[in-house]
Each structure stands twice: as structure tokens, then as C-alpha cells.
Amino acid sequence: MMVFRIGIPDIKQTRGPEKCLRFNPDATVWKAKQQVLCSLTESLRDVLNYGLFQPATDGHDAKFLEEERPLREYPQSFEKGVPYLEFRYKTRVYKQTNLDEKQLAKLHTKASLKKFMDYIQTSSVDKMGKFLEKGLDPNYQDADTGETPLTLAVQCEPGGGEAIRVVVEGGAHIDFRAKDGLTPLHKAVRSHGHTALLALLSMGASPDYKDRRGLTPLYHTVLTGGDTSCCETLLYHRGQVGVRDENGWDETHQHLEHLLFYGADSSSQNASGNTALHICALYNKESCARILLYRGASKDMKNNGGQTPFQVARRESGRGLAVPHPHPFLRANSDNSMNLPEWMAVPNAPGSNIVSVQGFKHTGTLRSSSSPRGARTRSPSRGRIADKEDRSRQSRRQG
């Protein structure tokens, strides 16, 4: 196990040596972040955009740990005994040591941030670059749309990803989430933006970033009707297969051809015990059933009701089931369990980005002290030693 002291500047909470947290070194930073979240006794706003931050030590620059990398890949500093990490809101990590606080404050007014979003929409790359050179932090959510500069860029970028490159090189975190909890990769695949997806992956993005429900970009290619190019690219980059939603549904229940070819489990069962073949029988999807059977799916596996796919098909044909056409794969009536972890719970208020941690409601009253947008804030690297709805909801393709 790896042991760290965890400091949380926003709530002035530091876990001393007697309260250190132990982490599995083979677990991802994302898992370690969940562990920290579950240990909190106070609330934080927009917790999905918090990250584990390693202050500058031993001549190394300060940095946020990448969420999908194993914790063991990051060196530990023992300068002051037990190694120390901070849990803080993700902001730009500045390399300069002579930042002008007044200039930064002017850059981060509501009008300036809105103007920067306008430059992205009009692909004014040069004007974007000038703002970023002056020190603008592109890690923020637009007050009206909930989009971040990078999530907007991936949906607007028609060409080679130049706007995306400028924003990322200007300090944007590739996994910084919009108000709806989606990362730029999720936004790219939902808008069928294959060029944007390739650009993000080429700049080091992981294909396995999670949204607030724990779903990956690959899962979202299924939810939006499936984009062949995006799906194949994510699988080629070893995107994780077998991710389940809150009802136990994984990608195999909703998308077949590519996933089965790349090794997805055709016998996977959801919360009702239904396999993908049961779902095909339920909705009379003969072509999908043929693919599953060709790939070796079991026709004898029973669901929680003790029925094989053949028995489900007979039952539904007798009822004369009418299914809307076209349609996504709908859940069976019994698939109504909601098993989200509390801290991932989607709030009741429309467009809200408040989630809960162990029953504590995140009221939105706290902000990060690491952002340069405010009178009392400083950059994390200054101590360096050296909901608009998803724009991509368009017509679904026939399943």
C-alpha cells in the first residue's frame, strides 16, 4: 500500500500522520480520488473537477495527477516524512514565476471569459492564443451553457484540431468536465467528432475517462446511436470494454458488431439477468440475435425470471409487443434499480452540478482557492521550487 498525507486547502483540512490515507498502488488516480471523496466530512462544489495535486518538490514541477494512470507511476517525495498530496480544484498550472495578479483578475471577468468562448465558436485561433499567453485559465464552465472552453472546442472544431491544440497547450486539463459531468472526450464522441477525438488522444487523453455515472466515452458512442469511426478508434486505443451503468447494463447490451469482435462478453447479464440475446428476443431484433449467436452467445442462459431468450421471444410474440421504430434499446420494466454511489448521484435540480458525498449535500458555496479568478486566489504552482443541454443530442441511428 502507498500512504499519503492529504491536504484539502478549500476546507482547511489536512490529514496528519495519524490520519493518513492508504491507497492501492495499482489503482488508478480516479479510484484514489473516489477514496478521498468518501472520506470527506465537509462539502465541496463541483467535486468531479477536483484532482490530486502534487506540489513542486525535488526540482519537479507541480502537477495534477492524471486520473487514468496507476498511482504507483508517480514518484513519492519523502522530504518531510510521509509524502504529501493536495486535493484541490483543477486549474491551470502556471510555469511563470512572475505572474501579475491584477492582470489575471482582469482576464477572468465574466465579460472576458464570455469573449474567449466566442473566439472558440468563431475559430479565432490567434485571438484565443493571445488571451492564453496573457495567462487566462481555460478551466472554467460557461455560466450560460455549462460548457468549458475545451468541450466547446471539440464540438465546434471542423478541421485538424488547431483550436483544441491551442486550448490544451494553454493550460486546459483534457479531463476537465462540463457542468453536465462530461469530459471533452465524451463530448467529442457524442457529437460524432472523430477528428476532435483523434486530436485529444494524440495529446495524451485517456480513452477511459468517466462521467458522473462512471460511464466512458466508448459507452457514450452506444448511447448516441454509435459512431463507427469513434468506436473503432477508442477500441484501437484499448478503451475499456464492459463498463456498466447503474442498472447493470454494459455496452454489449446496446452495441454489438465492433464490441464482440474486440472481445466483449456476450454472456454479460444486467440487473434483471437478461443477456444481450434476451434483449434481442424482447425487441424482435433478429439481425442482432444472428450476430450474437454467430459470436457464440449462449441461447440457454436464463434470466432472473428463469427464462431463456427463446422463451422470452415466445412470450412477447404472444403479447403482440409494439416497439417504437427506430428506437434505442429500451430497458425492461424490471430494470429500474438505481445503484449510483452517493457522491455520483445526479441532482434533482435541472442543470445543477451539485453531487453528494456520503449524504452531505454540495451547496455550491465553496470555491477552489487554487484558481486565479478571485482576489484571494493563487496558482497551485506559485510555490514552485525551480447546463445548456448536450449540443450533440441529434437523431439516433437505428439499433
Tab-separated table of C-alpha atoms in Angstrom:
chain	number	residue	atom	x	y	z
A	1	MET	CA	0.000	0.000	0.000
A	2	MET	CA	1.028	3.615	-0.597
A	3	VAL	CA	0.477	6.097	2.211
A	4	PHE	CA	-0.086	9.830	1.677
A	5	ARG	CA	-0.967	12.814	3.788
A	6	ILE	CA	-3.846	14.535	2.006
A	7	GLY	CA	-4.338	18.280	2.314
A	8	ILE	CA	-7.594	19.944	1.244
A	9	PRO	CA	-6.952	23.702	1.087
A	10	ASP	CA	-10.554	24.660	0.287
A	11	ILE	CA	-11.823	23.361	3.618
A	12	LYS	CA	-8.575	23.831	5.562
A	13	GLN	CA	-8.440	20.107	6.230
A	14	THR	CA	-5.126	18.257	6.411
A	15	ARG	CA	-4.892	14.647	7.417
A	16	GLY	CA	-1.921	14.445	9.768
A	17	PRO	CA	0.380	11.423	10.155
A	18	GLU	CA	-2.154	9.688	12.425
A	19	LYS	CA	-4.879	10.077	9.776
A	20	CYS	CA	-3.004	9.285	6.583
A	21	LEU	CA	-4.873	7.563	3.771
A	22	ARG	CA	-3.690	4.247	2.374
A	23	PHE	CA	-4.021	3.631	-1.355
A	24	ASN	CA	-3.626	0.599	-3.567
A	25	PRO	CA	-0.645	1.480	-5.794
A	26	ASP	CA	-2.147	-0.452	-8.713
A	27	ALA	CA	-5.416	1.503	-8.524
A	28	THR	CA	-5.902	4.479	-10.824
A	29	VAL	CA	-5.773	8.053	-9.616
A	30	TRP	CA	-9.522	8.165	-10.360
A	31	LYS	CA	-10.073	5.410	-7.786
A	32	ALA	CA	-7.844	7.205	-5.301
A	33	LYS	CA	-9.896	10.354	-5.858
A	34	GLN	CA	-13.086	8.461	-5.035
A	35	GLN	CA	-11.451	7.226	-1.855
A	36	VAL	CA	-10.653	10.789	-0.812
A	37	LEU	CA	-14.194	11.910	-1.645
A	38	CYS	CA	-15.677	9.181	0.516
A	39	SER	CA	-13.503	10.271	3.446
A	40	LEU	CA	-14.687	13.894	3.424
A	41	THR	CA	-16.687	15.284	6.307
A	42	GLU	CA	-17.384	18.622	4.623
A	43	SER	CA	-18.896	19.509	1.280
A	44	LEU	CA	-17.211	20.733	-1.894
A	45	ARG	CA	-18.628	22.243	-5.041
A	46	ASP	CA	-18.200	20.533	-8.441
A	47	VAL	CA	-16.227	17.640	-6.943
A	48	LEU	CA	-15.682	15.844	-10.265
A	49	ASN	CA	-13.323	18.652	-11.252
A	50	TYR	CA	-11.202	18.198	-8.141
A	51	GLY	CA	-7.969	16.273	-8.546
A	52	LEU	CA	-4.938	15.027	-6.661
A	53	PHE	CA	-2.234	17.672	-6.916
A	54	GLN	CA	1.464	17.080	-6.345
A	55	PRO	CA	3.236	20.273	-5.215
A	56	ALA	CA	6.651	21.090	-6.668
A	57	THR	CA	9.392	19.151	-4.844
A	58	ASP	CA	12.889	17.825	-5.548
A	59	GLY	CA	13.184	20.032	-8.625
A	60	HIS	CA	9.976	18.622	-10.176
A	61	ASP	CA	7.233	20.930	-11.423
A	62	ALA	CA	3.903	20.993	-9.659
A	63	LYS	CA	1.206	18.971	-11.434
A	64	PHE	CA	-2.180	17.316	-11.179
A	65	LEU	CA	-2.021	13.532	-11.353
A	66	GLU	CA	-3.652	12.049	-14.456
A	67	GLU	CA	-6.819	10.227	-13.459
A	68	GLU	CA	-6.472	7.061	-15.516
A	69	ARG	CA	-2.830	6.332	-14.674
A	70	PRO	CA	-1.919	3.957	-11.820
A	71	LEU	CA	-0.914	5.709	-8.634
A	72	ARG	CA	2.384	3.828	-8.495
A	73	GLU	CA	3.635	5.642	-11.620
A	74	TYR	CA	4.063	8.855	-9.649
A	75	PRO	CA	7.245	9.236	-7.564
A	76	GLN	CA	6.824	9.950	-3.854
A	77	SER	CA	8.727	12.712	-2.126
A	78	PHE	CA	9.915	11.981	1.423
A	79	GLU	CA	11.387	15.424	2.100
A	80	LYS	CA	9.134	15.922	5.125
A	81	GLY	CA	8.362	12.377	6.175
A	82	VAL	CA	5.152	10.855	4.789
A	83	PRO	CA	4.621	12.054	1.169
A	84	TYR	CA	2.057	14.809	0.730
A	85	LEU	CA	-0.644	15.407	-1.893
A	86	GLU	CA	-3.348	18.039	-2.132
A	87	PHE	CA	-6.937	17.509	-3.165
A	88	ARG	CA	-7.879	20.696	-4.981
A	89	TYR	CA	-9.978	22.137	-7.792
A	90	LYS	CA	-8.284	21.726	-11.164
A	91	THR	CA	-6.882	24.962	-12.523
A	92	ARG	CA	-4.125	25.948	-14.895
A	93	VAL	CA	-0.668	25.167	-13.545
A	94	TYR	CA	1.417	28.196	-14.464
A	95	LYS	CA	5.081	27.817	-15.330
A	96	GLN	CA	5.827	31.529	-14.887
A	97	THR	CA	7.013	32.786	-11.508
A	98	ASN	CA	6.269	36.473	-12.131
A	99	LEU	CA	2.530	36.498	-12.748
A	100	ASP	CA	0.736	39.837	-12.478
A	101	GLU	CA	-2.230	39.238	-10.156
A	102	LYS	CA	-4.051	42.384	-11.346
A	103	GLN	CA	-3.709	41.380	-14.996
A	104	LEU	CA	-5.020	37.911	-14.186
A	105	ALA	CA	-8.017	39.374	-12.386
A	106	LYS	CA	-8.905	41.458	-15.476
A	107	LEU	CA	-8.640	38.376	-17.697
A	108	HIS	CA	-11.081	36.432	-15.580
A	109	THR	CA	-14.031	38.789	-15.538
A	110	LYS	CA	-17.350	37.424	-16.758
A	111	ALA	CA	-17.109	39.536	-19.928
A	112	SER	CA	-13.594	38.295	-20.766
A	113	LEU	CA	-14.466	34.657	-20.201
A	114	LYS	CA	-17.530	35.047	-22.428
A	115	LYS	CA	-15.414	36.701	-25.133
A	116	PHE	CA	-12.999	33.764	-25.049
A	117	MET	CA	-15.892	31.356	-25.635
A	118	ASP	CA	-16.995	33.500	-28.601
A	119	TYR	CA	-13.487	33.231	-30.082
A	120	ILE	CA	-13.738	29.444	-29.857
A	121	GLN	CA	-17.095	29.366	-31.632
A	122	THR	CA	-15.746	31.510	-34.459
A	123	SER	CA	-12.457	29.565	-34.638
A	124	SER	CA	-10.457	32.738	-33.946
A	125	VAL	CA	-7.346	30.790	-33.015
A	126	ASP	CA	-4.987	33.787	-32.971
A	127	LYS	CA	-7.204	35.742	-30.561
A	128	MET	CA	-7.547	32.652	-28.372
A	129	GLY	CA	-3.770	32.306	-28.265
A	130	LYS	CA	-3.282	35.913	-27.175
A	131	PHE	CA	-5.705	35.508	-24.277
A	132	LEU	CA	-3.927	32.359	-23.151
A	133	GLU	CA	-0.477	33.923	-23.473
A	134	LYS	CA	-1.601	36.662	-21.088
A	135	GLY	CA	-2.468	33.989	-18.540
A	136	LEU	CA	-6.167	33.162	-18.946
A	137	ASP	CA	-7.101	29.904	-17.232
A	138	PRO	CA	-9.248	27.842	-19.669
A	139	ASN	CA	-10.513	25.547	-16.928
A	140	TYR	CA	-13.948	27.006	-16.257
A	141	GLN	CA	-17.600	26.392	-17.050
A	142	ASP	CA	-19.557	28.947	-19.043
A	143	ALA	CA	-22.267	30.500	-16.857
A	144	ASP	CA	-24.943	30.149	-19.562
A	145	THR	CA	-24.176	26.868	-21.339
A	146	GLY	CA	-22.179	24.929	-18.760
A	147	GLU	CA	-19.586	24.138	-21.431
A	148	THR	CA	-15.860	24.550	-20.846
A	149	PRO	CA	-13.572	26.079	-23.489
A	150	LEU	CA	-12.305	22.614	-24.418
A	151	THR	CA	-15.708	20.882	-24.501
A	152	LEU	CA	-16.932	23.694	-26.740
A	153	ALA	CA	-13.860	23.456	-28.963
A	154	VAL	CA	-14.287	19.733	-29.618
A	155	GLN	CA	-17.868	20.318	-30.746
A	156	CYS	CA	-17.010	23.300	-32.971
A	157	GLU	CA	-13.737	22.116	-34.467
A	158	PRO	CA	-14.319	21.192	-38.136
A	159	GLY	CA	-10.699	20.821	-39.235
A	160	GLY	CA	-7.457	19.477	-37.863
A	161	GLY	CA	-7.970	20.305	-34.222
A	162	GLU	CA	-5.989	23.570	-34.130
A	163	ALA	CA	-8.349	25.221	-31.628
A	164	ILE	CA	-8.183	22.128	-29.449
A	165	ARG	CA	-4.389	22.163	-29.508
A	166	VAL	CA	-4.226	25.850	-28.577
A	167	VAL	CA	-6.579	25.423	-25.620
A	168	VAL	CA	-4.751	22.349	-24.294
A	169	GLU	CA	-1.311	23.935	-24.690
A	170	GLY	CA	-2.748	26.982	-22.949
A	171	GLY	CA	-3.329	25.006	-19.761
A	172	ALA	CA	-6.678	23.235	-20.198
A	173	HIS	CA	-6.953	19.864	-18.473
A	174	ILE	CA	-8.132	17.307	-21.018
A	175	ASP	CA	-10.391	15.673	-18.413
A	176	PHE	CA	-11.914	18.926	-17.083
A	177	ARG	CA	-15.660	18.318	-17.059
A	178	ALA	CA	-18.529	20.493	-18.234
A	179	LYS	CA	-21.466	21.200	-15.942
A	180	ASP	CA	-23.215	18.014	-17.085
A	181	GLY	CA	-20.224	15.938	-15.912
A	182	LEU	CA	-18.923	15.073	-19.394
A	183	THR	CA	-15.263	15.384	-20.381
A	184	PRO	CA	-14.138	16.703	-23.787
A	185	LEU	CA	-13.751	13.084	-24.973
A	186	HIS	CA	-17.369	12.327	-24.086
A	187	LYS	CA	-18.468	15.474	-25.924
A	188	ALA	CA	-16.407	14.575	-28.979
A	189	VAL	CA	-17.908	11.109	-29.426
A	190	ARG	CA	-21.439	12.297	-28.663
A	191	SER	CA	-21.159	14.859	-31.456
A	192	HIS	CA	-19.558	12.242	-33.770
A	193	GLY	CA	-16.384	14.344	-33.794
A	194	HIS	CA	-13.815	11.825	-34.948
A	195	THR	CA	-11.220	14.478	-35.795
A	196	ALA	CA	-11.576	16.025	-32.350
A	197	LEU	CA	-11.296	12.598	-30.723
A	198	LEU	CA	-8.077	11.853	-32.594
A	199	ALA	CA	-6.668	15.239	-31.591
A	200	LEU	CA	-7.391	14.658	-27.898
A	201	LEU	CA	-5.919	11.150	-27.920
A	202	SER	CA	-2.791	12.391	-29.695
A	203	MET	CA	-2.304	14.909	-26.873
A	204	GLY	CA	-2.330	12.212	-24.220
A	205	ALA	CA	-6.008	11.849	-23.333
A	206	SER	CA	-7.155	8.531	-21.898
A	207	PRO	CA	-9.991	6.687	-23.689
A	208	ASP	CA	-11.363	5.689	-20.265
A	209	TYR	CA	-12.315	8.978	-18.606
A	210	LYS	CA	-15.503	8.645	-16.539
A	211	ASP	CA	-18.570	10.858	-16.373
A	212	ARG	CA	-20.553	11.335	-13.159
A	213	ARG	CA	-22.221	7.944	-13.726
A	214	GLY	CA	-18.879	6.208	-14.225
A	215	LEU	CA	-19.511	5.766	-17.975
A	216	THR	CA	-16.718	6.035	-20.546
A	217	PRO	CA	-16.649	7.691	-23.991
A	218	LEU	CA	-16.973	4.220	-25.529
A	219	TYR	CA	-20.235	3.692	-23.670
A	220	HIS	CA	-21.449	7.066	-24.934
A	221	THR	CA	-20.853	6.067	-28.546
A	222	VAL	CA	-23.556	3.500	-27.899
A	223	LEU	CA	-25.933	5.889	-26.152
A	224	THR	CA	-25.910	8.273	-29.101
A	225	GLY	CA	-26.600	5.634	-31.730
A	226	GLY	CA	-22.995	4.642	-32.281
A	227	ASP	CA	-20.377	6.268	-34.479
A	228	THR	CA	-18.317	3.630	-36.237
A	229	SER	CA	-15.143	5.712	-36.545
A	230	CYS	CA	-15.185	6.891	-32.931
A	231	CYS	CA	-15.979	3.396	-31.650
A	232	GLU	CA	-13.178	1.771	-33.623
A	233	THR	CA	-10.690	4.454	-32.571
A	234	LEU	CA	-11.494	4.038	-28.877
A	235	LEU	CA	-11.189	0.270	-29.140
A	236	TYR	CA	-7.907	0.603	-31.036
A	237	HIS	CA	-6.598	2.743	-28.157
A	238	ARG	CA	-7.594	-0.035	-25.753
A	239	GLY	CA	-10.704	1.649	-24.398
A	240	GLN	CA	-12.166	-0.352	-21.531
A	241	VAL	CA	-14.928	-2.777	-22.516
A	242	GLY	CA	-17.524	-3.985	-20.027
A	243	VAL	CA	-18.331	-0.735	-18.206
A	244	ARG	CA	-21.758	-0.957	-16.559
A	245	ASP	CA	-24.339	1.718	-15.894
A	246	GLU	CA	-26.447	1.993	-12.741
A	247	ASN	CA	-28.779	-0.765	-13.948
A	248	GLY	CA	-26.036	-3.242	-14.737
A	249	TRP	CA	-26.169	-2.628	-18.496
A	250	ASP	CA	-22.853	-2.726	-20.317
A	251	GLU	CA	-22.076	-1.852	-23.925
A	252	THR	CA	-22.792	-5.384	-25.132
A	253	HIS	CA	-26.472	-4.940	-24.392
A	254	GLN	CA	-26.606	-1.936	-26.693
A	255	HIS	CA	-23.924	-2.270	-29.353
A	256	LEU	CA	-22.658	-5.459	-30.892
A	257	GLU	CA	-20.630	-5.771	-34.039
A	258	HIS	CA	-17.409	-3.955	-33.052
A	259	LEU	CA	-17.526	-4.798	-29.368
A	260	LEU	CA	-17.886	-8.544	-29.882
A	261	PHE	CA	-15.065	-8.528	-32.411
A	262	TYR	CA	-12.819	-6.871	-29.815
A	263	GLY	CA	-13.643	-9.407	-27.126
A	264	ALA	CA	-16.710	-8.139	-25.242
A	265	ASP	CA	-18.522	-10.781	-23.155
A	266	SER	CA	-21.751	-11.806	-24.912
A	267	SER	CA	-22.942	-13.624	-21.773
A	268	SER	CA	-22.920	-10.491	-19.607
A	269	GLN	CA	-26.185	-10.115	-17.630
A	270	ASN	CA	-27.845	-6.919	-16.448
A	271	ALA	CA	-29.635	-6.394	-13.127
A	272	SER	CA	-32.597	-8.463	-14.346
A	273	GLY	CA	-30.384	-11.313	-15.506
A	274	ASN	CA	-31.015	-10.526	-19.170
A	275	THR	CA	-28.209	-11.061	-21.653
A	276	ALA	CA	-27.917	-9.218	-24.943
A	277	LEU	CA	-29.664	-12.186	-26.584
A	278	HIS	CA	-32.622	-11.780	-24.194
A	279	ILE	CA	-32.861	-8.124	-25.234
A	280	CYS	CA	-32.835	-9.074	-28.900
A	281	ALA	CA	-35.669	-11.510	-28.240
A	282	LEU	CA	-37.586	-8.909	-26.245
A	283	TYR	CA	-37.495	-6.371	-29.089
A	284	ASN	CA	-37.513	-8.755	-32.064
A	285	LYS	CA	-34.007	-7.769	-33.217
A	286	GLU	CA	-33.296	-10.707	-35.496
A	287	SER	CA	-30.143	-9.278	-37.098
A	288	CYS	CA	-28.572	-8.562	-33.710
A	289	ALA	CA	-29.506	-12.027	-32.485
A	290	ARG	CA	-27.782	-13.574	-35.512
A	291	ILE	CA	-24.573	-11.656	-34.720
A	292	LEU	CA	-24.658	-12.765	-31.092
A	293	LEU	CA	-25.259	-16.423	-31.963
A	294	TYR	CA	-22.535	-16.320	-34.620
A	295	ARG	CA	-20.123	-14.982	-31.980
A	296	GLY	CA	-21.001	-17.789	-29.591
A	297	ALA	CA	-23.681	-16.296	-27.323
A	298	SER	CA	-25.469	-18.910	-25.210
A	299	LYS	CA	-29.111	-19.483	-26.162
A	300	ASP	CA	-29.706	-21.481	-22.961
A	301	MET	CA	-28.782	-18.871	-20.330
A	302	LYS	CA	-31.729	-17.929	-18.098
A	303	ASN	CA	-32.607	-14.510	-16.694
A	304	ASN	CA	-33.832	-13.841	-13.149
A	305	GLY	CA	-37.288	-14.966	-14.216
A	306	GLY	CA	-35.933	-18.367	-15.254
A	307	GLN	CA	-36.488	-17.706	-18.958
A	308	THR	CA	-34.196	-18.411	-21.887
A	309	PRO	CA	-34.088	-15.983	-24.839
A	310	PHE	CA	-36.355	-18.357	-26.786
A	311	GLN	CA	-38.951	-18.306	-24.011
A	312	VAL	CA	-38.796	-14.502	-23.858
A	313	ALA	CA	-39.353	-14.331	-27.620
A	314	ARG	CA	-42.390	-16.640	-27.407
A	315	ARG	CA	-43.889	-14.633	-24.555
A	316	GLU	CA	-43.503	-11.295	-26.295
A	317	SER	CA	-44.766	-12.572	-29.663
A	318	GLY	CA	-47.876	-13.752	-27.900
A	319	ARG	CA	-48.436	-10.315	-26.452
A	320	GLY	CA	-48.022	-8.598	-29.799
A	321	LEU	CA	-45.446	-6.193	-28.447
A	322	ALA	CA	-45.303	-2.904	-30.331
A	323	VAL	CA	-41.920	-1.232	-30.236
A	324	PRO	CA	-41.324	2.333	-31.472
A	325	HIS	CA	-39.231	2.437	-34.645
A	326	PRO	CA	-36.486	3.466	-34.725
A	327	HIS	CA	-35.533	3.276	-31.043
A	328	PRO	CA	-32.571	2.735	-28.765
A	329	PHE	CA	-32.543	-0.498	-26.787
A	330	LEU	CA	-35.003	0.247	-24.006
A	331	ARG	CA	-34.697	-1.252	-20.539
A	332	ALA	CA	-37.062	-3.977	-19.445
A	333	ASN	CA	-39.699	-2.958	-16.878
A	334	SER	CA	-37.773	-4.729	-14.132
A	335	ASP	CA	-34.585	-2.799	-14.879
A	336	ASN	CA	-35.388	0.071	-12.556
A	337	SER	CA	-32.736	-0.224	-9.875
A	338	MET	CA	-30.651	2.869	-9.258
A	339	ASN	CA	-27.354	1.940	-7.624
A	340	LEU	CA	-25.303	5.110	-8.057
A	341	PRO	CA	-22.713	5.833	-5.381
A	342	GLU	CA	-23.998	8.759	-3.324
A	343	TRP	CA	-21.223	11.088	-4.419
A	344	MET	CA	-22.116	10.438	-8.059
A	345	ALA	CA	-25.840	10.970	-7.563
A	346	VAL	CA	-27.418	13.142	-10.247
A	347	PRO	CA	-29.198	16.068	-8.526
A	348	ASN	CA	-32.901	16.821	-8.779
A	349	ALA	CA	-32.436	20.412	-9.905
A	350	PRO	CA	-32.175	20.656	-13.731
A	351	GLY	CA	-28.755	21.730	-14.905
A	352	SER	CA	-27.255	21.569	-11.429
A	353	ASN	CA	-23.760	20.171	-10.970
A	354	ILE	CA	-24.106	19.529	-7.259
A	355	VAL	CA	-23.476	15.983	-6.103
A	356	SER	CA	-23.375	14.331	-2.718
A	357	VAL	CA	-20.592	12.761	-0.706
A	358	GLN	CA	-21.757	10.300	1.953
A	359	GLY	CA	-25.034	12.144	2.329
A	360	PHE	CA	-23.514	15.632	2.543
A	361	LYS	CA	-25.142	17.979	0.039
A	362	HIS	CA	-22.792	20.096	-2.035
A	363	THR	CA	-24.298	23.532	-1.780
A	364	GLY	CA	-22.043	25.342	-4.200
A	365	THR	CA	-20.928	27.819	-1.553
A	366	LEU	CA	-17.262	26.841	-1.709
A	367	ARG	CA	-14.804	27.556	-4.483
A	368	SER	CA	-11.278	26.468	-5.030
A	369	SER	CA	-8.512	28.615	-3.642
A	370	SER	CA	-6.218	27.424	-6.415
A	371	SER	CA	-7.914	29.352	-9.208
A	372	PRO	CA	-6.509	32.723	-10.276
A	373	ARG	CA	-10.059	34.063	-10.588
A	374	GLY	CA	-10.503	35.921	-7.345
A	375	ALA	CA	-8.867	38.380	-5.017
A	376	ARG	CA	-7.552	35.783	-2.576
A	377	THR	CA	-6.506	33.090	-5.017
A	378	ARG	CA	-3.100	31.955	-6.178
A	379	SER	CA	-1.887	29.471	-8.748
A	380	PRO	CA	-1.017	25.955	-7.476
A	381	SER	CA	2.456	26.314	-8.990
A	382	ARG	CA	3.368	29.624	-7.359
A	383	GLY	CA	5.341	27.764	-4.675
A	384	ARG	CA	7.474	26.116	-7.339
A	385	ILE	CA	10.991	25.423	-6.309
A	386	ALA	CA	12.631	25.675	-9.752
A	387	ASP	CA	-26.376	23.376	-18.343
A	388	LYS	CA	-27.156	24.005	-21.755
A	389	GLU	CA	-28.167	20.516	-22.803
A	390	ASP	CA	-25.631	18.446	-24.670
A	391	ARG	CA	-25.426	20.017	-28.133
A	392	SER	CA	-24.855	16.624	-29.623
A	393	ARG	CA	-28.277	15.127	-28.972
A	394	GLN	CA	-29.254	14.570	-32.553
A	395	SER	CA	-31.179	11.927	-34.413
A	396	ARG	CA	-30.345	8.445	-33.171
A	397	ARG	CA	-29.341	5.771	-35.615
A	398	GLN	CA	-31.424	2.673	-35.863
A	399	GLY	CA	-30.112	-0.014	-33.492
